[in-house]
Structures are given as structure tokens and as C-alpha cells.
Coordinates of C-alpha atoms in Angstrom, one line a residue:
M1088 CA 116.4 117.3 67.3
R1089 CA 113.6 119.0 65.2
Y1090 CA 112.8 115.7 63.5
F1091 CA 112.5 114.0 66.8
R1092 CA 110.1 116.7 68.1
A1093 CA 108.0 116.5 64.9
A1094 CA 107.8 112.7 65.2
L1095 CA 106.8 113.0 68.9
G1096 CA 104.1 115.6 68.0
L1097 CA 102.7 113.3 65.3
L1098 CA 102.7 110.4 67.9
V1099 CA 100.7 112.5 70.3
L1100 CA 98.2 113.6 67.6
N1101 CA 97.6 110.0 66.5
H1102 CA 97.6 108.6 70.0
P1103 CA 96.0 111.2 72.3
F1104 CA 96.6 109.1 75.5
A1105 CA 100.4 108.8 74.9
L1106 CA 101.1 111.7 77.2
A1107 CA 97.8 111.8 79.0
D1108 CA 99.3 110.6 82.3
W1109 CA 101.7 113.5 82.4
Q1110 CA 100.2 114.4 85.8
Y1111 CA 103.2 116.4 87.0
R1112 CA 105.2 118.4 84.5
S1113 CA 108.3 118.5 86.8
R1114 CA 108.0 114.7 87.5
P1115 CA 106.9 112.9 84.4
D1116 CA 108.4 109.8 85.9
L1117 CA 105.6 109.7 88.5
S1118 CA 102.2 108.2 87.5
P1119 CA 100.3 107.6 90.7
P1120 CA 96.8 106.3 90.7
R1121 CA 94.1 108.9 91.2
L1122 CA 91.6 109.1 94.0
N1123 CA 88.1 109.0 92.7
I1124 CA 86.5 110.9 95.5
T1125 CA 82.7 110.4 95.8
I1126 CA 82.3 111.9 99.3
P1127 CA 84.7 114.9 99.9
A1128 CA 86.2 115.2 103.4
A1129 CA 83.8 116.8 105.9
D1130 CA 84.9 119.4 108.4
D1131 CA 85.1 116.9 111.1
A1132 CA 87.3 114.4 109.2
A1133 CA 90.4 113.7 111.2
P1134 CA 93.6 115.6 110.4
G1135 CA 96.4 114.0 108.4
F1136 CA 97.1 112.3 105.1
I1137 CA 95.9 109.1 103.5
F1138 CA 98.4 106.2 103.4
V1139 CA 97.8 103.4 100.8
T1140 CA 99.7 100.9 98.8
P1141 CA 97.8 100.4 95.6
Y1142 CA 98.7 97.3 93.5
P1143 CA 97.1 95.3 90.6
S1144 CA 93.8 93.6 91.3
F1145 CA 93.1 90.0 90.4
E1146 CA 90.8 90.9 87.5
G1147 CA 93.0 90.8 84.4
P1148 CA 96.5 91.3 82.9
R1149 CA 96.2 95.1 82.6
A1150 CA 94.5 95.6 85.9
G1151 CA 96.1 97.8 88.6
P1152 CA 97.9 101.0 88.9
E1153 CA 100.5 102.1 86.4
Q1154 CA 103.0 102.3 89.3
S1155 CA 102.5 100.0 92.3
A1156 CA 104.0 101.8 95.3
A1157 CA 103.4 103.2 98.7
Y1158 CA 101.6 106.6 98.5
I1159 CA 100.7 109.5 100.7
F1160 CA 97.7 111.6 99.5
R1161 CA 95.9 114.6 100.7
D1162 CA 92.1 114.5 101.1
N1163 CA 91.6 116.1 97.7
G1164 CA 93.6 113.3 96.0
D1165 CA 96.8 115.4 95.6
L1166 CA 100.0 113.5 95.9
V1167 CA 102.4 114.0 98.8
W1168 CA 104.9 111.2 98.4
S1169 CA 105.5 108.3 96.0
S1170 CA 107.8 105.5 97.3
L1171 CA 109.2 104.7 93.9
G1172 CA 113.0 104.6 94.3
Y1173 CA 112.7 104.2 98.0
L1174 CA 110.8 100.9 98.4
A1175 CA 110.8 98.0 96.1
G1176 CA 108.5 95.1 95.2
W1177 CA 105.1 94.5 96.7
I1178 CA 104.5 96.9 99.5
G1179 CA 102.2 96.7 102.5
N1180 CA 101.6 97.8 106.1
F1181 CA 102.7 101.4 105.2
Q1182 CA 102.2 103.5 108.3
A1183 CA 103.5 106.5 110.2
V1184 CA 104.6 105.3 113.6
R1185 CA 107.2 106.2 116.3
Y1186 CA 110.5 104.4 116.9
K1187 CA 113.0 105.4 119.6
G1188 CA 111.3 108.7 120.3
R1189 CA 110.9 110.0 116.7
P1190 CA 108.4 109.7 113.9
V1191 CA 109.2 107.2 111.2
L1192 CA 107.5 105.4 108.3
Q1193 CA 107.2 101.6 108.4
A1194 CA 106.6 99.3 105.4
F1195 CA 106.9 95.7 104.3
Q1196 CA 108.6 95.2 100.9
G1197 CA 109.1 92.0 99.1
T1198 CA 107.2 89.6 96.9
L1199 CA 103.5 88.6 96.8
D1200 CA 102.3 85.1 96.2
P1201 CA 98.6 85.8 95.2
Y1202 CA 97.9 82.2 94.6
H1203 CA 98.4 81.3 98.3
G1204 CA 97.9 84.8 99.8
H1205 CA 101.4 84.8 101.3
G1206 CA 104.6 86.7 100.5
F1207 CA 108.2 87.0 101.5
G1208 CA 110.4 90.0 102.2
T1209 CA 111.6 92.4 104.9
A1210 CA 110.1 95.1 107.0
V1211 CA 111.9 98.5 107.0
L1212 CA 111.8 101.8 108.8
L1213 CA 112.3 105.2 107.0
D1214 CA 113.1 108.5 108.7
Q1215 CA 111.5 111.8 107.9
S1216 CA 113.8 112.3 105.0
Y1217 CA 112.7 108.9 103.6
Q1218 CA 116.0 107.3 104.3
Q1219 CA 116.1 103.7 105.6
I1220 CA 117.2 103.5 109.2
A1221 CA 116.3 99.9 110.2
T1222 CA 115.5 96.5 108.6
V1223 CA 113.5 93.9 110.4
Q1224 CA 114.0 90.2 109.6
S1225 CA 113.3 86.9 111.3
L1226 CA 116.1 85.1 113.0
N1227 CA 115.7 81.9 110.9
R1228 CA 112.5 82.1 108.7
L1229 CA 110.9 84.1 105.9
V1230 CA 108.8 87.1 107.0
S1231 CA 105.4 87.2 105.3
I1232 CA 103.3 90.2 104.2
H1233 CA 100.4 90.5 106.6
E1234 CA 101.6 92.1 109.8
F1235 CA 104.3 94.6 110.8
R1236 CA 103.6 96.3 114.1
I1237 CA 105.9 98.4 116.3
V1238 CA 105.4 97.9 120.0
D1239 CA 106.6 100.5 122.6
E1240 CA 108.8 102.2 120.0
K1241 CA 111.3 99.3 120.4
T1242 CA 110.1 95.9 119.1
A1243 CA 108.4 94.7 115.9
I1244 CA 105.8 91.9 115.5
F1245 CA 105.4 90.1 112.2
E1246 CA 104.0 86.8 111.0
I1247 CA 105.5 83.7 109.3
F1248 CA 103.8 81.0 107.2
Q1249 CA 105.8 77.9 108.0
P1250 CA 105.3 74.6 106.1
T1251 CA 105.2 71.7 108.6
P1252 CA 105.0 67.9 108.0
F1253 CA 101.5 66.8 109.2
D1254 CA 99.1 63.9 108.7
L1255 CA 96.0 65.5 107.0
E1256 CA 93.9 62.4 106.5
P1257 CA 91.9 63.1 109.8
H1258 CA 91.1 66.5 108.3
G1259 CA 89.8 65.5 104.9
G1260 CA 93.2 65.2 103.1
S1261 CA 94.4 62.1 101.2
K1262 CA 97.3 60.0 102.3
D1263 CA 99.5 62.1 99.9
N1264 CA 98.7 65.3 101.7
R1265 CA 101.5 65.7 104.3
W1266 CA 102.0 69.4 104.7
I1267 CA 100.3 72.0 106.8
I1268 CA 101.0 75.7 107.4
D1269 CA 101.8 76.6 111.0
G1270 CA 100.9 80.3 111.6
I1271 CA 103.8 81.7 113.5
W1272 CA 104.4 85.1 114.9
Q1273 CA 107.6 86.6 116.3
E1274 CA 108.4 89.7 118.3
I1275 CA 111.9 91.0 117.6
D1276 CA 113.9 93.7 119.3
I1277 CA 114.6 96.0 116.3
E1278 CA 118.0 97.3 117.4
T1279 CA 119.5 94.1 118.6
G1280 CA 117.6 91.5 116.5
E1281 CA 117.0 89.4 119.6
L1282 CA 113.8 87.3 119.8
V1283 CA 111.3 88.6 122.4
F1284 CA 108.5 86.0 121.8
E1285 CA 107.4 83.3 119.3
G1286 CA 104.0 81.7 119.1
H1287 CA 102.5 79.0 116.9
S1288 CA 99.0 78.4 115.7
L1289 CA 99.3 74.6 116.0
D1290 CA 99.9 75.1 119.8
F1291 CA 96.5 76.6 120.5
S1292 CA 94.2 76.0 117.4
D1293 CA 93.6 72.5 116.2
P1294 CA 93.4 72.0 112.4
S1295 CA 89.9 70.7 112.9
N1296 CA 88.9 74.4 113.5
G1297 CA 89.8 75.3 109.9
V1298 CA 86.7 76.1 107.8
I1299 CA 88.5 75.5 104.4
P1300 CA 89.4 71.8 104.0
P1301 CA 92.4 70.7 102.0
D1302 CA 91.3 70.5 98.4
P1303 CA 93.4 69.3 95.5
S1304 CA 91.6 71.6 93.2
R1305 CA 92.4 74.7 95.2
A1306 CA 95.5 76.4 96.6
G1307 CA 96.7 74.8 99.9
S1308 CA 96.1 71.2 99.0
G1309 CA 98.8 70.0 101.4
A1310 CA 100.6 67.9 98.7
T1311 CA 103.9 69.8 98.9
S1312 CA 105.7 72.1 101.3
G1313 CA 105.1 75.0 98.9
D1314 CA 101.4 74.2 98.8
G1315 CA 100.7 73.4 102.4
W1316 CA 97.2 73.4 103.8
D1317 CA 96.8 76.9 105.3
Y1318 CA 94.1 75.9 107.8
F1319 CA 94.7 79.0 110.0
H1320 CA 96.0 81.9 107.9
V1321 CA 97.3 84.4 110.5
N1322 CA 96.8 87.9 109.2
S1323 CA 97.1 90.3 112.2
I1324 CA 98.8 90.4 115.6
D1325 CA 98.3 93.0 118.2
K1326 CA 99.7 93.4 121.7
D1327 CA 98.1 95.1 124.7
S1328 CA 99.5 96.9 127.8
E1329 CA 99.3 93.6 129.7
G1330 CA 101.7 91.9 127.3
D1331 CA 99.1 89.6 125.7
Y1332 CA 98.5 89.1 122.0
L1333 CA 95.4 89.4 119.8
I1334 CA 95.6 87.1 116.8
S1335 CA 93.3 86.9 113.7
G1336 CA 92.9 83.5 112.1
R1337 CA 91.1 84.1 108.8
H1338 CA 90.7 80.5 107.8
T1339 CA 89.2 79.6 111.2
S1340 CA 87.0 82.8 111.3
T1341 CA 88.2 83.3 114.8
I1342 CA 89.9 85.9 116.9
Y1343 CA 92.2 84.7 119.7
K1344 CA 93.7 86.3 122.8
L1345 CA 96.9 84.6 123.9
S1346 CA 99.1 84.9 126.9
G1347 CA 102.3 86.9 126.4
R1348 CA 104.0 84.8 128.9
D1349 CA 103.6 81.3 127.5
G1350 CA 101.4 81.6 124.4
S1351 CA 98.5 79.8 126.0
L1352 CA 94.9 80.5 124.9
I1353 CA 93.0 83.0 127.1
W1354 CA 89.9 83.3 125.0
Q1355 CA 88.6 83.0 121.4
L1356 CA 85.8 84.8 119.6
G1357 CA 83.8 83.3 116.8
G1358 CA 84.5 80.1 114.9
R1359 CA 83.6 76.6 116.2
D1360 CA 84.6 76.9 119.8
S1361 CA 83.9 80.5 120.8
T1362 CA 84.4 81.5 124.4
F1363 CA 81.6 84.1 123.9
A1364 CA 78.1 83.7 122.7
V1365 CA 77.9 85.3 119.2
P1366 CA 74.3 85.7 118.0
D1367 CA 73.7 85.0 114.3
A1368 CA 72.8 88.7 113.7
I1369 CA 76.4 89.7 114.5
R1370 CA 78.3 86.6 113.2
F1371 CA 81.5 87.4 111.3
G1372 CA 83.9 85.5 109.1
Y1373 CA 87.2 85.5 107.1
Q1374 CA 88.2 88.7 109.1
H1375 CA 91.3 90.8 109.1
D1376 CA 93.0 93.3 111.4
A1377 CA 91.8 92.5 114.9
R1378 CA 92.9 95.3 117.4
F1379 CA 92.7 95.9 121.1
L1380 CA 90.8 99.1 121.8
S1381 CA 90.2 99.2 125.6
R1382 CA 89.9 97.2 128.8
S1383 CA 88.0 97.9 132.0
A1384 CA 90.0 98.4 135.2
D1385 CA 88.9 95.0 136.5
G1386 CA 89.4 93.3 133.1
A1387 CA 85.8 92.2 132.9
I1388 CA 85.1 94.1 129.7
E1389 CA 87.3 94.3 126.7
T1390 CA 86.6 96.2 123.4
I1391 CA 88.2 95.2 120.1
S1392 CA 87.9 96.3 116.5
F1393 CA 88.3 94.2 113.3
F1394 CA 87.5 94.2 109.6
D1395 CA 84.9 91.7 108.8
N1396 CA 85.3 90.5 105.2
A1397 CA 82.3 88.2 105.5
A1398 CA 83.6 86.6 102.3
R1399 CA 86.6 84.9 100.8
S1400 CA 87.4 84.2 97.2
D1401 CA 89.5 82.0 95.0
R1402 CA 89.0 84.6 92.2
Q1403 CA 92.7 85.0 91.8
R1404 CA 92.8 81.2 91.4
D1405 CA 89.8 81.0 89.1
G1406 CA 87.6 79.8 92.0
G1407 CA 84.3 80.9 93.4
L1408 CA 83.1 83.2 96.2
D1409 CA 82.3 82.0 99.8
Q1410 CA 80.1 84.6 101.5
I1411 CA 78.2 84.7 104.8
R1412 CA 76.9 88.3 104.6
P1413 CA 76.1 90.6 101.6
Q1414 CA 78.6 93.3 102.7
S1415 CA 82.0 93.6 104.3
S1416 CA 82.2 96.0 107.3
A1417 CA 84.4 97.4 110.0
R1418 CA 83.1 96.3 113.4
I1419 CA 83.6 97.1 117.1
F1420 CA 82.8 94.4 119.6
R1421 CA 82.5 94.6 123.4
L1422 CA 83.4 91.3 125.2
N1423 CA 81.9 90.6 128.6
H1424 CA 83.9 88.1 130.6
T1425 CA 81.3 87.9 133.3
D1426 CA 78.5 86.5 131.2
H1427 CA 80.6 85.5 128.2
T1428 CA 78.7 87.5 125.7
A1429 CA 79.8 89.5 122.7
T1430 CA 77.9 92.7 121.8
E1431 CA 78.3 94.8 118.7
V1432 CA 79.0 98.4 119.6
R1433 CA 79.1 99.8 116.0
R1434 CA 79.2 98.5 112.5
F1435 CA 80.6 100.6 109.6
V1436 CA 79.2 99.6 106.1
G1437 CA 80.6 101.2 103.0
P1438 CA 78.6 103.8 100.9
D1439 CA 77.0 103.1 97.5
G1440 CA 75.1 100.2 98.9
G1441 CA 78.0 98.6 100.6
L1442 CA 81.2 97.0 99.4
V1443 CA 82.4 93.3 99.4
A1444 CA 86.1 92.7 100.0
P1445 CA 86.8 89.0 99.6
S1446 CA 90.3 89.6 100.8
Q1447 CA 92.4 92.2 102.7
G1448 CA 91.1 95.2 104.5
N1449 CA 91.5 97.0 107.8
A1450 CA 89.8 99.4 110.3
Q1451 CA 91.7 102.2 112.1
V1452 CA 90.1 103.9 115.0
L1453 CA 91.5 107.5 114.9
P1454 CA 92.4 109.7 117.8
N1455 CA 89.3 111.8 117.4
G1456 CA 87.0 108.7 117.5
N1457 CA 86.4 108.5 113.7
V1458 CA 87.1 105.2 112.0
F1459 CA 89.1 105.0 108.8
V1460 CA 88.4 101.9 106.7
N1461 CA 90.4 100.4 103.9
W1462 CA 88.3 98.0 101.8
G1463 CA 91.1 95.8 100.6
Q1464 CA 90.3 94.0 97.4
A1465 CA 87.4 96.4 96.7
G1466 CA 89.9 99.2 96.2
A1467 CA 88.4 102.0 98.3
V1468 CA 88.9 104.0 101.5
T1469 CA 86.2 105.6 103.8
E1470 CA 86.3 107.7 106.9
F1471 CA 83.3 107.3 109.2
R1472 CA 82.1 109.5 112.0
G1473 CA 82.6 107.3 115.0
A1474 CA 79.5 108.4 116.9
D1475 CA 77.0 107.5 114.2
A1476 CA 78.9 105.6 111.5
T1477 CA 78.1 108.2 108.9
P1478 CA 80.6 108.3 105.9
I1479 CA 82.3 111.7 105.9
F1480 CA 85.0 110.8 103.3
H1481 CA 85.1 108.2 100.6
A1482 CA 87.4 107.5 97.6
Y1483 CA 88.0 104.7 95.2
L1484 CA 91.6 104.0 94.2
D1485 CA 91.2 104.6 90.4
S1486 CA 93.9 104.5 87.8
G1487 CA 91.6 105.6 85.0
H1488 CA 92.1 104.4 81.4
L1489 CA 95.8 103.4 82.0
A1490 CA 95.0 100.4 84.2
P1491 CA 91.6 100.0 85.7
G1492 CA 91.4 97.9 88.9
V1493 CA 93.3 98.6 92.0
Q1494 CA 93.4 97.2 95.5
S1495 CA 95.4 98.0 98.7
Y1496 CA 96.0 95.5 101.4
R1497 CA 95.7 98.1 104.2
G1498 CA 95.1 101.9 104.3
F1499 CA 95.4 104.5 107.0
R1500 CA 95.2 108.1 108.0
Y1501 CA 98.1 109.7 109.8
E1502 CA 99.6 113.1 110.5
W1503 CA 103.1 113.3 109.0
E1504 CA 105.9 115.8 108.4
G1505 CA 108.4 114.9 105.7
Q1506 CA 111.5 116.8 104.5
P1507 CA 113.1 114.7 101.7
R1508 CA 116.9 114.6 101.2
E1509 CA 116.4 114.6 97.4
R1510 CA 116.3 118.1 95.8
P1511 CA 113.2 119.7 94.3
A1512 CA 112.4 119.0 90.6
V1513 CA 111.9 121.9 88.2
V1514 CA 111.1 122.3 84.5
A1515 CA 110.5 125.4 82.4
L1516 CA 108.2 125.0 79.4
R1517 CA 107.9 127.7 76.7
A1518 CA 104.5 127.9 74.9
G1519 CA 104.7 130.8 72.6
A1520 CA 104.4 134.1 74.5
E1521 CA 104.2 132.4 77.8
T1522 CA 106.8 130.3 79.7
T1523 CA 105.6 128.3 82.7
V1524 CA 107.9 127.0 85.4
Y1525 CA 106.8 123.9 87.4
V1526 CA 108.3 122.7 90.6
S1527 CA 107.6 119.8 93.0
W1528 CA 109.4 118.1 95.9
N1529 CA 108.4 114.5 96.4
G1530 CA 107.6 113.9 100.1
D1531 CA 107.8 117.5 101.3
T1532 CA 105.1 118.7 103.7
V1533 CA 106.9 121.8 105.0
A1534 CA 107.3 124.1 102.1
A1535 CA 104.8 127.0 102.2
T1536 CA 106.1 129.2 99.4
W1537 CA 108.1 128.7 96.2
E1538 CA 110.3 131.5 94.8
F1539 CA 111.3 131.3 91.2
Y1540 CA 114.6 132.7 89.9
A1541 CA 116.4 133.0 86.6
R1542 CA 120.2 132.9 86.6
V1543 CA 122.4 134.2 83.8
D1544 CA 126.1 134.1 83.2
V1545 CA 127.5 137.6 83.2
V1546 CA 131.2 136.7 83.0
D1547 CA 132.2 133.2 81.8
G1548 CA 135.0 131.9 84.0
G1549 CA 136.0 129.4 81.4
S1550 CA 137.6 126.3 83.1
G1551 CA 137.9 128.1 86.4
L1552 CA 134.5 128.2 88.2
E1553 CA 135.9 130.7 90.8
D1554 CA 136.1 133.3 88.0
A1555 CA 132.4 133.0 87.0
V1556 CA 130.0 135.8 87.8
F1557 CA 126.2 135.3 87.7
R1558 CA 123.2 137.6 87.7
T1559 CA 120.2 136.2 89.5
Q1560 CA 116.8 137.7 89.0
K1561 CA 113.7 136.8 90.9
L1562 CA 110.8 136.0 88.6
G1563 CA 108.1 135.7 91.3
A1564 CA 106.7 133.7 94.2
V1565 CA 103.7 131.4 94.6
A1566 CA 102.1 129.9 97.6
R1567 CA 102.5 126.2 97.7
T1568 CA 99.0 124.5 97.6
S1569 CA 99.7 121.1 96.0
F1570 CA 102.3 118.6 95.0
E1571 CA 103.3 120.7 92.0
T1572 CA 103.4 124.6 92.0
S1573 CA 103.8 126.7 88.8
L1574 CA 104.5 130.2 87.7
A1575 CA 103.7 131.8 84.3
V1576 CA 106.1 134.5 83.0
S1577 CA 106.6 136.3 79.7
S1578 CA 108.7 134.4 77.3
S1579 CA 110.1 137.7 76.0
E1580 CA 111.1 138.6 79.6
I1581 CA 113.1 135.3 79.8
R1582 CA 114.8 135.9 76.4
G1583 CA 115.6 139.5 77.4
L1584 CA 117.8 138.3 80.3
G1585 CA 120.4 137.1 77.9
H1586 CA 122.0 133.7 76.9
H1587 CA 122.5 130.6 79.0
V1588 CA 119.5 131.3 81.3
R1589 CA 118.9 128.7 84.0
I1590 CA 115.7 128.6 86.0
F1591 CA 115.5 127.4 89.6
A1592 CA 113.1 127.4 92.5
V1593 CA 113.7 128.0 96.2
A1594 CA 111.4 126.5 98.9
L1595 CA 110.5 128.5 102.0
D1596 CA 108.7 127.3 105.1
A1597 CA 105.7 129.0 106.8
A1598 CA 108.2 131.4 108.6
G1599 CA 109.8 132.4 105.4
Q1600 CA 113.0 130.4 106.1
Y1601 CA 115.0 128.7 103.3
I1602 CA 114.6 124.9 103.3
G1603 CA 115.8 123.8 99.9
R1604 CA 116.3 124.6 96.2
S1605 CA 116.2 122.9 92.9
V1606 CA 119.0 122.7 90.4
G1607 CA 118.9 125.1 87.5
V1608 CA 117.4 124.1 84.1
A1609 CA 117.2 125.5 80.7
V1610 CA 113.9 126.6 79.1
Q1611 CA 112.4 123.9 76.8
D1612 CA 109.7 124.2 74.1
D1613 CA 106.4 122.7 75.4
I1614 CA 105.8 119.8 73.0
R1615 CA 102.1 119.7 74.0
V1616 CA 101.6 123.0 72.1
A1617 CA 103.1 121.5 68.9
A1618 CA 100.6 118.6 69.4
G1619 CA 97.7 121.0 69.7
E1620 CA 97.1 120.5 73.4
Q1621 CA 96.2 123.5 75.5
P1622 CA 98.9 124.3 78.1
R1623 CA 97.8 123.7 81.7
R1624 CA 97.2 126.8 83.7
P1625 CA 99.4 127.4 86.7
K1626 CA 98.1 126.5 90.2
G1627 CA 98.0 128.8 93.2
R1628 CA 97.5 132.5 93.6
P1629 CA 98.7 135.0 90.9
P1630 CA 102.5 135.3 90.9
K1631 CA 104.3 138.4 92.0
V1632 CA 106.1 139.4 88.8
G1633 CA 107.7 142.7 87.8
A1634 CA 107.4 144.8 91.0
A1635 CA 109.0 142.2 93.1
A1636 CA 111.7 141.4 90.5
Q1637 CA 115.3 142.1 91.7
S1638 CA 118.8 141.6 90.4
V1639 CA 121.9 140.8 92.3
L1640 CA 125.5 140.1 91.3
K1641 CA 127.1 137.0 92.8
G1642 CA 130.4 135.4 92.0
S1643 CA 130.2 131.6 92.1
E1644 CA 126.8 131.4 93.6
A1645 CA 126.7 127.7 92.9
P1646 CA 128.9 125.3 91.0
R1647 CA 128.0 124.8 87.4
R1648 CA 127.7 121.1 87.9
D1649 CA 124.5 121.8 90.0
L1650 CA 122.8 123.3 87.0

């Protein structure tokens, strides 16, 4: 063992970044991307956590987070939950919603086809302990990555990219181009799996409305079913209280409202056949995430939000950039059905001179009126004050030296309470005269205080656990302020307790009630000290040590296999 430790110490000295991403001592298996916060959250930022799904950018082989996953962060960048081990593959549409009267998490998990901007997988729901309670799949087709929306806590909407035989010669394709992508959306009853509604882009939007012609040098040539011409590219579906749908067609630069009864077109905004007059000053294109916001009592005025990419790129396919505006933005439009005009209510442009997101992105209008914007391919999130569009929080998704370049398809802010089924993780590291105990609980939002204990065998029960007697001594308590909490104690105090010492931590809620405990672990030497690294100081308020220490005798407090 000593030779292994010496070799590891030499490795760290010669390669200073080898252990540099040991963000959490108790969870060295977690390496989430950092938030590079350039505008700290203001007092009037909305309550709640940040929900993002960082994954590699299209910029190079090392680009992207060390661990692609769904993440919940606090405003200061501190981790709340990593989905590693809970969700797999490419993850998107990670949100806190309600299903059948209770709070749940929703997410898409599957594979990403970055060449075409599609993907395939399933939509899932997780309860507050992060256990899967439902899976949503299409009746007979592959669910894609863009939309997963819960309606009335009962049904789910998602989109499908369906290859369809089609003559593309009238639309600029050759006689060999025989495949088009029909943008389909389905609404499914989550519990029964029954189809509620199905709509098709080819039923209401002619391929001539596509702004990206079939091109043999680009993705979507139409030559094969796997490379069908994606003339429409459905990327969001919303549903209002009237039962009608709002559809975003990125490749037609148009937003559509469709009847929830028969799928017929009610109106369309933007593109080549807009129902509303859209002045050049407020023209948009290649948009994402169109949402209903409000409707007047007589239906004459409707207000919607959307993320205006104003650009698209074949960068992931070694192509160029198509751009109609210098910056991407989140936008709110008011639609007047009396005079058929569109008016911009508010535009939200990113800080630092603005950001350009050639793909992805969304805009979330929060309950307090603020607007939370995820910049998609640009790899950043911003919260704006709704009244004046002032940025009051901004952060870049930054993985540092490990893997620069991160993007997130969508990002949100939600309030959330999580109580994981897994047990807290703990480690005790001895660094000379001081031993520091670290504890964390992935996904927990309830723990307010951590109590730390040492447990020592007083009588060895041999093979009979019922004969074992333990002494448990409280080492101290620390207020929980971050993902990981730590307590420093004297190494000599630990040694003075006797042999076979095990350290564990107990979580208490704000009322002081027990909510969980870790397993017991032996004290380890802190390898960082051997490598010349200074030990990290504990977080939180000074621990209560000595005066608060207490000893109790318990016989069979916990089975040995839990240690």
C-alpha cells in the first residue's frame, strides 16, 4: 500500500491537474461543470434552483463537460444534484413539473444525432427521491429530443421526425431526392399510453415554406430515409387552455397556432405567409421554444414568448453560419387579431455585448415576471428583470481546463425539494494533526445541519452481531450551507478513542428532526498532503467540538455491514 501511495504522490507532483477536479472530497466520482458567474444573482432574482443539461459543444474532440448530465445548481454555482446514475445518454428538457398532484422531475434521455439535429430515446418522470415513476414513449414511432411537455398533470406532448417518401424536384431537389421529414407531434396519456392527439407538419405547412433547400453538400439532402430533407424542423409544442397547439418550425422561421380539434391552421407568425404584419425591425428567424403567455377574454389579443436564434449553423457539419441579426434574444410578442399586426413587447439581449446561439435555446417567463434565458449553443444562462430587461444574473457553463466548451439545449429556474433514497456519502481525511470529515448528499435540499460522530467497538461480538457493543461519540455539528459540509477535529482526539474507529454523519432538517445518516468509514491519510497540496479548509460555521461531545453505550446500534 505504501508503494502505491508513494507512486500516486509522485504522479500528483508531476501532473498537478491529475486530482485538480476533486471538487467534492466525499464524492470524487462527481465532476460537474462549474458556473462562471459574471453577474451574481440580485435580490429580486426569482427563488429556486438552476436546471441545465450541459453536454459537449461542436467545437472539438475535447470540448464539453467532463460529465454530461442533468444538473441542479444554486445561484452561487454550488451543486444540488447530478443525474449520473439516474439518467443515461444525452439528456434534455430537464424540468421540475407536476404530475398527478405531486412535484416530479421530467427529462428526455437517449441519443443525439448532431449531424441532423435529431435524436431518439424516451421521456421519463422522477419522483422527489429521484426514482423513476413513469416512462413516455410513442405508440409506434421514435420520440425525438426537442419537446417534452406535461399538460394538466396527466398527458405528455413530444415530437417525432418521421422520414416520408416525397418528390423533392419541385423544391430544388434532384430526381434522386425522394425523402422528406414530416414533423409530427403526439399527445399521450402518461398513465394509459393512449393517444390523445397527433398532428403532422405536412398537413398545414407546404414544403415550399422551408427556407433551407435540399442540398447534397449538407445534412438533409433527401437522398435516403436517414438523411431526409428536414424542411420544417419542429422544435417546440405548447398547448393552451382552449386546447389549441403552438408549434415552432425552425426551418420555416415560422410559429403556428393549430386547432386542437382537427389540427387545422388557425394562424401563423413570421415566414413567407405570415397572418400578421411583422415589420423588418422585429423580424425573427430559426427560433426555438414558442410558448403561450396570455389571451384576452375576447380572444382578440394573444401574447407569446419565444427564443429568437436569428441564426443557424452547419458548424457541427463543417458548414457556415446563416444569420439575420447580430444577436440572439428572448422575445415577447403581442398579436392583434383585429388588425393582424405583431408588436414586440420586450426583447432580452444577453450581456457582454450579446450572444449568438446558432442552435438550441429557450426563454422561461417566471412567476414573478422575470425571464430566465438559456443561450443554447452559446453555453450560458441569464435571468432578466421582466419590467426593464436588465440582466440580474448571468453565468457561463464552464468546465475549466478539463474540457472547455459547453452547451445546454434548454435551461430553467424552478423551486424544488429533493430527498434522495441513496445514503449520504462521507470521508474522513487525516492531514497531520488535523482530521477533516466531509459529507454530501446528492440531490438533498432538506438537510439544515450535519452532526458528526465517531463509533468505536467496545466489545467485539465475534461472529454474533447481537453481542457487539459500541461507543458513539459526537464530534460536532455544522450548519449545512453547500453541497459538501466539513468538520475539522484533532487527529489525536480520534486516535484517543481507540481502535476500529468509524466516522459517520447524521442529517437533521430545519426543525432538528433526523432525516438520514451515512455509513461509517475509517479515517484515511490525505494523499494531497503527501503531494504538497494544502488541505482545503472546512466550509460552514466553526464546529461545536469538546463541550458538546457526548458518549453513549449502545448494543448493536447498526449492523456491521452498514459500516
